Amino acid sequence: MALVLAEQWLRLPLHLPGWRGGITIALLVAAHRLGPPAFACAGAAAVALAFSVSLGSALLPGVFHYLLPALVLDLCLRRPRPGILGAALVGGLANIARLLPVLAGSRVPGVSDGMLWFPFSTHFLSGACGGLIASLALHFLHTQKHGPHS
């Protein structure tokens, strides 16, 4: 539910496509690292999707916004779990997956047909930052709890 609430409440005028996806990716990476190993992100995304639809959002955009990046994360973050930089890379790719309607020819608000490199790069960077921040935070919490060599 934190995925949906962060989407609803955060209104920062960053004017960069995909910046909210960084928050989504961070929360999904955290769910993957903290949850059961198989499809923790997809489970969290399914709950977020149901919660979002119950608040009146449309189903199909939610599938691209929550479920598709979660599946990319679950498939790419399987054991052995990648390190912090690997999670950042996968986070960037998962956030780009949200743009699949553009590749299928659908019109997505805020994405100019002539400048696809810009939204793809900002989605990647935002997702990578989200994956990096979540991985670093969880690594820090783990080392504080168990010591640096566990």
Tab-separated table of N, CA and C in Angstrom:
chain	number	residue	atom	x	y	z
A	1	MET	N	0.828	-1.193	0.000
A	1	MET	CA	0.000	0.000	0.000
A	1	MET	C	0.870	1.254	0.000
A	2	ALA	N	2.101	1.113	0.496
A	2	ALA	CA	3.022	2.259	0.475
A	2	ALA	C	3.294	2.705	-0.954
A	3	LEU	N	3.270	1.767	-1.908
A	3	LEU	CA	3.473	2.133	-3.314
A	3	LEU	C	2.411	3.117	-3.776
A	4	VAL	N	1.174	2.804	-3.501
A	4	VAL	CA	0.064	3.648	-3.953
A	4	VAL	C	0.047	4.967	-3.196
A	5	LEU	N	0.254	4.918	-1.892
A	5	LEU	CA	0.227	6.148	-1.100
A	5	LEU	C	1.356	7.093	-1.498
A	6	ALA	N	2.536	6.562	-1.774
A	6	ALA	CA	3.636	7.416	-2.233
A	6	ALA	C	3.284	8.064	-3.566
A	7	GLU	N	2.654	7.305	-4.447
A	7	GLU	CA	2.223	7.841	-5.739
A	7	GLU	C	1.203	8.960	-5.575
A	8	GLN	N	0.256	8.751	-4.654
A	8	GLN	CA	-0.833	9.703	-4.477
A	8	GLN	C	-0.377	10.986	-3.784
A	9	TRP	N	0.537	10.874	-2.827
A	9	TRP	CA	0.867	12.012	-1.971
A	9	TRP	C	2.080	12.808	-2.426
A	10	LEU	N	3.025	12.162	-3.091
A	10	LEU	CA	4.231	12.889	-3.483
A	10	LEU	C	3.986	13.699	-4.745
A	11	ARG	N	4.090	14.965	-4.619
A	11	ARG	CA	3.910	15.867	-5.760
A	11	ARG	C	5.082	16.844	-5.790
A	12	LEU	N	6.199	16.384	-6.335
A	12	LEU	CA	7.368	17.233	-6.459
A	12	LEU	C	7.464	17.705	-7.909
A	13	PRO	N	7.732	18.975	-8.134
A	13	PRO	CA	7.800	19.479	-9.514
A	13	PRO	C	9.156	19.196	-10.164
A	14	LEU	N	9.493	17.936	-10.350
A	14	LEU	CA	10.791	17.584	-10.919
A	14	LEU	C	10.808	17.663	-12.442
A	15	HIS	N	9.668	17.542	-13.077
A	15	HIS	CA	9.534	17.636	-14.533
A	15	HIS	C	10.442	16.645	-15.263
A	16	LEU	N	10.620	15.471	-14.692
A	16	LEU	CA	11.383	14.408	-15.329
A	16	LEU	C	10.507	13.170	-15.427
A	17	PRO	N	10.355	12.631	-16.624
A	17	PRO	CA	9.566	11.406	-16.741
A	17	PRO	C	10.208	10.275	-15.939
A	18	GLY	N	9.397	9.555	-15.191
A	18	GLY	CA	9.857	8.368	-14.497
A	18	GLY	C	10.378	8.571	-13.091
A	19	TRP	N	10.383	9.802	-12.581
A	19	TRP	CA	10.982	10.019	-11.251
A	19	TRP	C	10.188	9.314	-10.157
A	20	ARG	N	8.883	9.243	-10.297
A	20	ARG	CA	8.089	8.525	-9.280
A	20	ARG	C	8.360	7.030	-9.325
A	21	GLY	N	8.772	6.544	-10.470
A	21	GLY	CA	9.131	5.136	-10.586
A	21	GLY	C	10.312	4.781	-9.710
A	22	GLY	N	11.175	5.739	-9.441
A	22	GLY	CA	12.288	5.489	-8.533
A	22	GLY	C	11.804	5.114	-7.152
A	23	ILE	N	10.739	5.751	-6.717
A	23	ILE	CA	10.144	5.428	-5.414
A	23	ILE	C	9.508	4.046	-5.476
A	24	THR	N	8.789	3.786	-6.546
A	24	THR	CA	8.165	2.479	-6.727
A	24	THR	C	9.216	1.377	-6.743
A	25	ILE	N	10.292	1.593	-7.498
A	25	ILE	CA	11.343	0.580	-7.600
A	25	ILE	C	12.012	0.373	-6.241
A	26	ALA	N	12.261	1.455	-5.515
A	26	ALA	CA	12.880	1.328	-4.186
A	26	ALA	C	12.016	0.471	-3.262
A	27	LEU	N	10.725	0.716	-3.271
A	27	LEU	CA	9.829	-0.058	-2.417
A	27	LEU	C	9.735	-1.515	-2.873
A	28	LEU	N	9.750	-1.733	-4.177
A	28	LEU	CA	9.686	-3.108	-4.682
A	28	LEU	C	10.982	-3.871	-4.406
A	29	VAL	N	12.131	-3.205	-4.555
A	29	VAL	CA	13.408	-3.863	-4.230
A	29	VAL	C	13.441	-4.209	-2.743
A	30	ALA	N	12.962	-3.305	-1.904
A	30	ALA	CA	12.895	-3.594	-0.470
A	30	ALA	C	11.979	-4.782	-0.207
A	31	ALA	N	10.838	-4.840	-0.894
A	31	ALA	CA	9.924	-5.979	-0.728
A	31	ALA	C	10.610	-7.272	-1.147
A	32	HIS	N	11.373	-7.209	-2.225
A	32	HIS	CA	12.065	-8.411	-2.691
A	32	HIS	C	13.121	-8.864	-1.692
A	33	ARG	N	13.860	-7.924	-1.146
A	33	ARG	CA	14.939	-8.269	-0.211
A	33	ARG	C	14.389	-8.736	1.139
A	34	LEU	N	13.232	-8.225	1.522
A	34	LEU	CA	12.679	-8.552	2.835
A	34	LEU	C	11.660	-9.684	2.794
A	35	GLY	N	11.114	-9.940	1.628
A	35	GLY	CA	10.042	-10.930	1.532
A	35	GLY	C	10.543	-12.305	1.162
A	36	PRO	N	9.622	-13.207	0.886
A	36	PRO	CA	10.017	-14.541	0.443
A	36	PRO	C	10.724	-14.446	-0.908
A	37	PRO	N	11.636	-15.358	-1.191
A	37	PRO	CA	12.469	-15.211	-2.376
A	37	PRO	C	11.721	-15.244	-3.703
A	38	ALA	N	10.653	-15.983	-3.806
A	38	ALA	CA	9.967	-16.109	-5.093
A	38	ALA	C	8.802	-15.135	-5.189
A	39	PHE	N	8.884	-14.222	-6.105
A	39	PHE	CA	7.804	-13.313	-6.485
A	39	PHE	C	7.289	-12.427	-5.353
A	40	ALA	N	8.183	-11.940	-4.519
A	40	ALA	CA	7.797	-10.993	-3.467
A	40	ALA	C	7.373	-9.658	-4.078
A	41	CYS	N	8.072	-9.234	-5.131
A	41	CYS	CA	7.717	-7.969	-5.783
A	41	CYS	C	6.346	-8.062	-6.439
A	42	ALA	N	6.091	-9.168	-7.120
A	42	ALA	CA	4.800	-9.333	-7.784
A	42	ALA	C	3.668	-9.363	-6.766
A	43	GLY	N	3.891	-9.979	-5.624
A	43	GLY	CA	2.870	-9.982	-4.567
A	43	GLY	C	2.603	-8.583	-4.055
A	44	ALA	N	3.668	-7.830	-3.793
A	44	ALA	CA	3.504	-6.449	-3.334
A	44	ALA	C	2.823	-5.605	-4.409
A	45	ALA	N	3.198	-5.822	-5.661
A	45	ALA	CA	2.596	-5.057	-6.758
A	45	ALA	C	1.129	-5.414	-6.951
A	46	ALA	N	0.774	-6.674	-6.776
A	46	ALA	CA	-0.630	-7.080	-6.912
A	46	ALA	C	-1.483	-6.416	-5.837
A	47	VAL	N	-0.967	-6.346	-4.620
A	47	VAL	CA	-1.692	-5.654	-3.550
A	47	VAL	C	-1.813	-4.169	-3.883
A	48	ALA	N	-0.717	-3.571	-4.369
A	48	ALA	CA	-0.748	-2.155	-4.746
A	48	ALA	C	-1.748	-1.904	-5.868
A	49	LEU	N	-1.775	-2.790	-6.846
A	49	LEU	CA	-2.710	-2.661	-7.958
A	49	LEU	C	-4.151	-2.743	-7.473
A	50	ALA	N	-4.457	-3.702	-6.619
A	50	ALA	CA	-5.819	-3.840	-6.088
A	50	ALA	C	-6.199	-2.609	-5.266
A	51	PHE	N	-5.264	-2.127	-4.452
A	51	PHE	CA	-5.521	-0.931	-3.642
A	51	PHE	C	-5.741	0.287	-4.527
A	52	SER	N	-4.927	0.427	-5.567
A	52	SER	CA	-5.053	1.549	-6.493
A	52	SER	C	-6.391	1.534	-7.219
A	53	VAL	N	-6.810	0.354	-7.670
A	53	VAL	CA	-8.100	0.225	-8.361
A	53	VAL	C	-9.239	0.517	-7.392
A	54	SER	N	-9.097	0.089	-6.135
A	54	SER	CA	-10.147	0.367	-5.148
A	54	SER	C	-10.273	1.865	-4.859
A	55	LEU	N	-9.197	2.617	-5.104
A	55	LEU	CA	-9.244	4.070	-4.934
A	55	LEU	C	-9.733	4.796	-6.181
A	56	GLY	N	-10.044	4.031	-7.236
A	56	GLY	CA	-10.620	4.621	-8.442
A	56	GLY	C	-9.681	4.739	-9.620
A	57	SER	N	-8.469	4.217	-9.528
A	57	SER	CA	-7.543	4.264	-10.660
A	57	SER	C	-7.904	3.192	-11.672
A	58	ALA	N	-7.471	3.408	-12.904
A	58	ALA	CA	-7.730	2.432	-13.960
A	58	ALA	C	-6.814	1.224	-13.812
A	59	LEU	N	-7.286	0.073	-14.231
A	59	LEU	CA	-6.553	-1.175	-14.064
A	59	LEU	C	-5.327	-1.263	-14.976
A	60	LEU	N	-5.479	-1.005	-16.277
A	60	LEU	CA	-4.386	-1.223	-17.221
A	60	LEU	C	-3.159	-0.351	-16.931
A	61	PRO	N	-3.304	0.947	-16.658
A	61	PRO	CA	-2.098	1.715	-16.304
A	61	PRO	C	-1.411	1.173	-15.050
A	62	GLY	N	-2.180	0.674	-14.108
A	62	GLY	CA	-1.603	0.096	-12.902
A	62	GLY	C	-0.806	-1.163	-13.181
A	63	VAL	N	-1.257	-1.930	-14.170
A	63	VAL	CA	-0.512	-3.126	-14.555
A	63	VAL	C	0.878	-2.722	-15.044
A	64	PHE	N	0.939	-1.690	-15.893
A	64	PHE	CA	2.239	-1.229	-16.395
A	64	PHE	C	3.031	-0.506	-15.315
A	65	HIS	N	2.337	0.144	-14.418
A	65	HIS	CA	3.012	0.943	-13.399
A	65	HIS	C	3.563	0.099	-12.262
A	66	TYR	N	2.833	-0.913	-11.831
A	66	TYR	CA	3.242	-1.716	-10.681
A	66	TYR	C	3.681	-3.132	-11.060
A	67	LEU	N	2.820	-3.846	-11.769
A	67	LEU	CA	3.011	-5.274	-11.961
A	67	LEU	C	4.159	-5.609	-12.914
A	68	LEU	N	4.259	-4.918	-14.025
A	68	LEU	CA	5.312	-5.229	-14.986
A	68	LEU	C	6.709	-4.984	-14.411
A	69	PRO	N	6.979	-3.827	-13.774
A	69	PRO	CA	8.306	-3.665	-13.155
A	69	PRO	C	8.572	-4.696	-12.057
A	70	ALA	N	7.540	-5.069	-11.319
A	70	ALA	CA	7.706	-6.060	-10.251
A	70	ALA	C	8.114	-7.412	-10.826
A	71	LEU	N	7.521	-7.799	-11.936
A	71	LEU	CA	7.891	-9.075	-12.558
A	71	LEU	C	9.329	-9.041	-13.066
A	72	VAL	N	9.737	-7.908	-13.648
A	72	VAL	CA	11.132	-7.772	-14.089
A	72	VAL	C	12.071	-7.913	-12.894
A	73	LEU	N	11.746	-7.248	-11.800
A	73	LEU	CA	12.584	-7.340	-10.600
A	73	LEU	C	12.634	-8.765	-10.069
A	74	ASP	N	11.477	-9.410	-9.961
A	74	ASP	CA	11.449	-10.776	-9.432
A	74	ASP	C	12.262	-11.735	-10.301
A	75	LEU	N	12.163	-11.574	-11.610
A	75	LEU	CA	12.887	-12.480	-12.501
A	75	LEU	C	14.388	-12.204	-12.503
A	76	CYS	N	14.774	-10.946	-12.390
A	76	CYS	CA	16.192	-10.590	-12.472
A	76	CYS	C	16.913	-10.591	-11.134
A	77	LEU	N	16.190	-10.530	-10.027
A	77	LEU	CA	16.825	-10.498	-8.715
A	77	LEU	C	16.790	-11.852	-8.020
A	78	ARG	N	16.580	-12.902	-8.791
A	78	ARG	CA	16.560	-14.255	-8.204
A	78	ARG	C	17.927	-14.614	-7.656
A	79	ARG	N	17.981	-15.711	-6.962
A	79	ARG	CA	19.248	-16.175	-6.375
A	79	ARG	C	20.208	-16.580	-7.478
A	80	PRO	N	21.486	-16.356	-7.381
A	80	PRO	CA	22.074	-15.577	-6.298
A	80	PRO	C	21.725	-14.109	-6.474
A	81	ARG	N	21.380	-13.481	-5.373
A	81	ARG	CA	20.986	-12.081	-5.433
A	81	ARG	C	22.153	-11.225	-5.894
A	82	PRO	N	21.892	-10.319	-6.828
A	82	PRO	CA	22.973	-9.438	-7.258
A	82	PRO	C	23.335	-8.467	-6.133
A	83	GLY	N	24.500	-7.906	-6.229
A	83	GLY	CA	24.936	-6.936	-5.240
A	83	GLY	C	24.175	-5.630	-5.372
A	84	ILE	N	24.668	-4.640	-4.702
A	84	ILE	CA	24.013	-3.333	-4.667
A	84	ILE	C	23.958	-2.718	-6.066
A	85	LEU	N	25.055	-2.778	-6.795
A	85	LEU	CA	25.064	-2.200	-8.146
A	85	LEU	C	24.192	-3.007	-9.108
A	86	GLY	N	24.150	-4.321	-8.917
A	86	GLY	CA	23.266	-5.148	-9.734
A	86	GLY	C	21.808	-4.808	-9.509
A	87	ALA	N	21.448	-4.552	-8.255
A	87	ALA	CA	20.067	-4.163	-7.947
A	87	ALA	C	19.743	-2.810	-8.570
A	88	ALA	N	20.735	-1.918	-8.616
A	88	ALA	CA	20.518	-0.615	-9.254
A	88	ALA	C	20.280	-0.794	-10.756
A	89	LEU	N	21.076	-1.614	-11.400
A	89	LEU	CA	20.922	-1.870	-12.833
A	89	LEU	C	19.557	-2.487	-13.134
A	90	VAL	N	19.184	-3.488	-12.365
A	90	VAL	CA	17.885	-4.143	-12.568
A	90	VAL	C	16.743	-3.170	-12.268
A	91	GLY	N	16.918	-2.309	-11.259
A	91	GLY	CA	15.905	-1.298	-10.963
A	91	GLY	C	15.683	-0.352	-12.135
A	92	GLY	N	16.781	0.035	-12.786
A	92	GLY	CA	16.659	0.888	-13.970
A	92	GLY	C	15.916	0.194	-15.092
A	93	LEU	N	16.241	-1.069	-15.333
A	93	LEU	CA	15.558	-1.825	-16.387
A	93	LEU	C	14.092	-2.042	-16.057
A	94	ALA	N	13.797	-2.301	-14.789
A	94	ALA	CA	12.401	-2.503	-14.390
A	94	ALA	C	11.587	-1.227	-14.577
A	95	ASN	N	12.194	-0.077	-14.303
A	95	ASN	CA	11.464	1.176	-14.477
A	95	ASN	C	11.244	1.483	-15.958
A	96	ILE	N	12.170	1.091	-16.806
A	96	ILE	CA	11.980	1.254	-18.255
A	96	ILE	C	10.828	0.377	-18.739
A	97	ALA	N	10.626	-0.768	-18.100
A	97	ALA	CA	9.543	-1.672	-18.511
A	97	ALA	C	8.186	-0.973	-18.447
A	98	ARG	N	8.086	0.061	-17.623
A	98	ARG	CA	6.829	0.812	-17.540
A	98	ARG	C	6.494	1.511	-18.853
A	99	LEU	N	7.485	1.665	-19.722
A	99	LEU	CA	7.284	2.366	-20.990
A	99	LEU	C	6.900	1.438	-22.140
A	100	LEU	N	6.602	0.189	-21.865
A	100	LEU	CA	6.234	-0.733	-22.939
A	100	LEU	C	5.047	-0.276	-23.781
A	101	PRO	N	4.073	0.446	-23.223
A	101	PRO	CA	2.999	0.944	-24.102
A	101	PRO	C	3.526	1.860	-25.201
A	102	VAL	N	4.609	2.587	-24.943
A	102	VAL	CA	5.199	3.460	-25.971
A	102	VAL	C	5.737	2.616	-27.116
A	103	LEU	N	6.407	1.520	-26.773
A	103	LEU	CA	6.955	0.644	-27.804
A	103	LEU	C	5.861	-0.056	-28.592
A	104	ALA	N	4.703	-0.246	-27.966
A	104	ALA	CA	3.574	-0.887	-28.644
A	104	ALA	C	2.768	0.111	-29.472
A	105	GLY	N	3.177	1.368	-29.458
A	105	GLY	CA	2.504	2.374	-30.265
A	105	GLY	C	1.455	3.178	-29.544
A	106	SER	N	1.239	2.922	-28.270
A	106	SER	CA	0.261	3.702	-27.512
A	106	SER	C	0.849	5.060	-27.159
A	107	ARG	N	-0.001	6.019	-27.006
A	107	ARG	CA	0.426	7.367	-26.609
A	107	ARG	C	0.461	7.437	-25.092
A	108	VAL	N	1.593	7.834	-24.545
A	108	VAL	CA	1.756	7.984	-23.109
A	108	VAL	C	1.975	9.460	-22.815
A	109	PRO	N	1.155	10.051	-21.928
A	109	PRO	CA	1.318	11.471	-21.624
A	109	PRO	C	2.723	11.796	-21.135
A	110	GLY	N	3.285	12.891	-21.649
A	110	GLY	CA	4.602	13.329	-21.222
A	110	GLY	C	5.744	12.721	-22.009
A	111	VAL	N	5.437	11.837	-22.936
A	111	VAL	CA	6.488	11.212	-23.732
A	111	VAL	C	6.350	11.699	-25.169
A	112	SER	N	7.309	12.456	-25.615
A	112	SER	CA	7.290	12.995	-26.976
A	112	SER	C	7.772	11.926	-27.950
A	113	ASP	N	7.079	11.794	-29.054
A	113	ASP	CA	7.436	10.774	-30.034
A	113	ASP	C	8.842	10.970	-30.593
A	114	GLY	N	9.275	12.198	-30.740
A	114	GLY	CA	10.574	12.457	-31.337
A	114	GLY	C	11.739	12.370	-30.370
A	115	MET	N	11.468	12.272	-29.094
A	115	MET	CA	12.549	12.298	-28.117
A	115	MET	C	12.439	11.132	-27.133
A	116	LEU	N	12.312	9.931	-27.641
A	116	LEU	CA	12.161	8.771	-26.771
A	116	LEU	C	13.389	8.519	-25.908
A	117	TRP	N	14.558	8.935	-26.349
A	117	TRP	CA	15.770	8.716	-25.552
A	117	TRP	C	15.660	9.397	-24.193
A	118	PHE	N	14.990	10.548	-24.134
A	118	PHE	CA	14.915	11.294	-22.876
A	118	PHE	C	14.083	10.561	-21.817
A	119	PRO	N	12.838	10.170	-22.100
A	119	PRO	CA	12.092	9.445	-21.065
A	119	PRO	C	12.702	8.084	-20.737
A	120	PHE	N	13.288	7.421	-21.728
A	120	PHE	CA	13.915	6.133	-21.437
A	120	PHE	C	15.110	6.316	-20.509
A	121	SER	N	15.913	7.344	-20.752
A	121	SER	CA	17.083	7.559	-19.892
A	121	SER	C	16.677	8.030	-18.496
A	122	THR	N	15.673	8.897	-18.389
A	122	THR	CA	15.257	9.351	-17.062
A	122	THR	C	14.554	8.236	-16.291
A	123	HIS	N	13.806	7.390	-16.982
A	123	HIS	CA	13.203	6.229	-16.313
A	123	HIS	C	14.298	5.296	-15.805
A	124	PHE	N	15.311	5.051	-16.640
A	124	PHE	CA	16.397	4.174	-16.210
A	124	PHE	C	17.119	4.765	-15.002
A	125	LEU	N	17.477	6.028	-15.068
A	125	LEU	CA	18.210	6.650	-13.957
A	125	LEU	C	17.381	6.689	-12.676
A	126	SER	N	16.109	6.985	-12.791
A	126	SER	CA	15.248	7.013	-11.602
A	126	SER	C	15.119	5.621	-10.985
A	127	GLY	N	14.895	4.619	-11.821
A	127	GLY	CA	14.793	3.249	-11.320
A	127	GLY	C	16.096	2.766	-10.720
A	128	ALA	N	17.208	3.122	-11.353
A	128	ALA	CA	18.518	2.733	-10.823
A	128	ALA	C	18.758	3.393	-9.467
A	129	CYS	N	18.389	4.652	-9.339
A	129	CYS	CA	18.536	5.335	-8.045
A	129	CYS	C	17.658	4.677	-6.985
A	130	GLY	N	16.446	4.312	-7.344
A	130	GLY	CA	15.558	3.637	-6.400
A	130	GLY	C	16.122	2.304	-5.952
A	131	GLY	N	16.615	1.508	-6.907
A	131	GLY	CA	17.212	0.218	-6.559
A	131	GLY	C	18.463	0.389	-5.718
A	132	LEU	N	19.263	1.384	-6.044
A	132	LEU	CA	20.487	1.643	-5.295
A	132	LEU	C	20.187	2.084	-3.868
A	133	ILE	N	19.268	3.007	-3.717
A	133	ILE	CA	18.925	3.520	-2.386
A	133	ILE	C	18.352	2.411	-1.504
A	134	ALA	N	17.435	1.619	-2.053
A	134	ALA	CA	16.847	0.528	-1.259
A	134	ALA	C	17.901	-0.496	-0.874
A	135	SER	N	18.765	-0.867	-1.818
A	135	SER	CA	19.806	-1.846	-1.514
A	135	SER	C	20.793	-1.325	-0.489
A	136	LEU	N	21.209	-0.071	-0.631
A	136	LEU	CA	22.130	0.515	0.341
A	136	LEU	C	21.502	0.596	1.730
A	137	ALA	N	20.252	1.028	1.779
A	137	ALA	CA	19.575	1.163	3.068
A	137	ALA	C	19.436	-0.197	3.756
A	138	LEU	N	19.032	-1.210	2.997
A	138	LEU	CA	18.874	-2.535	3.591
A	138	LEU	C	20.222	-3.144	3.965
A	139	HIS	N	21.247	-2.886	3.169
A	139	HIS	CA	22.594	-3.355	3.509
A	139	HIS	C	23.076	-2.695	4.797
A	140	PHE	N	22.850	-1.399	4.913
A	140	PHE	CA	23.237	-0.670	6.123
A	140	PHE	C	22.497	-1.217	7.348
A	141	LEU	N	21.193	-1.424	7.223
A	141	LEU	CA	20.418	-1.965	8.344
A	141	LEU	C	20.889	-3.366	8.721
A	142	HIS	N	21.208	-4.171	7.715
A	142	HIS	CA	21.682	-5.527	7.981
A	142	HIS	C	23.029	-5.505	8.721
A	143	THR	N	23.946	-4.645	8.259
A	143	THR	CA	25.255	-4.592	8.927
A	143	THR	C	25.154	-3.997	10.326
A	144	GLN	N	24.191	-3.120	10.546
A	144	GLN	CA	24.006	-2.588	11.900
A	144	GLN	C	23.467	-3.655	12.840
A	145	LYS	N	22.644	-4.532	12.319
A	145	LYS	CA	22.023	-5.562	13.136
A	145	LYS	C	22.950	-6.762	13.349
A	146	HIS	N	23.666	-7.168	12.300
A	146	HIS	CA	24.430	-8.410	12.364
A	146	HIS	C	25.943	-8.217	12.327
A	147	GLY	N	26.408	-7.022	12.144
A	147	GLY	CA	27.843	-6.782	12.041
A	147	GLY	C	28.289	-6.812	10.590
A	148	PRO	N	29.464	-6.267	10.277
A	148	PRO	CA	29.884	-6.108	8.882
A	148	PRO	C	30.283	-7.410	8.193
A	149	HIS	N	30.533	-8.483	8.910
A	149	HIS	CA	31.018	-9.702	8.274
A	149	HIS	C	30.003	-10.843	8.250
A	150	SER	N	28.728	-10.519	8.368
A	150	SER	CA	27.729	-11.591	8.348
A	150	SER	C	27.082	-11.699	6.999
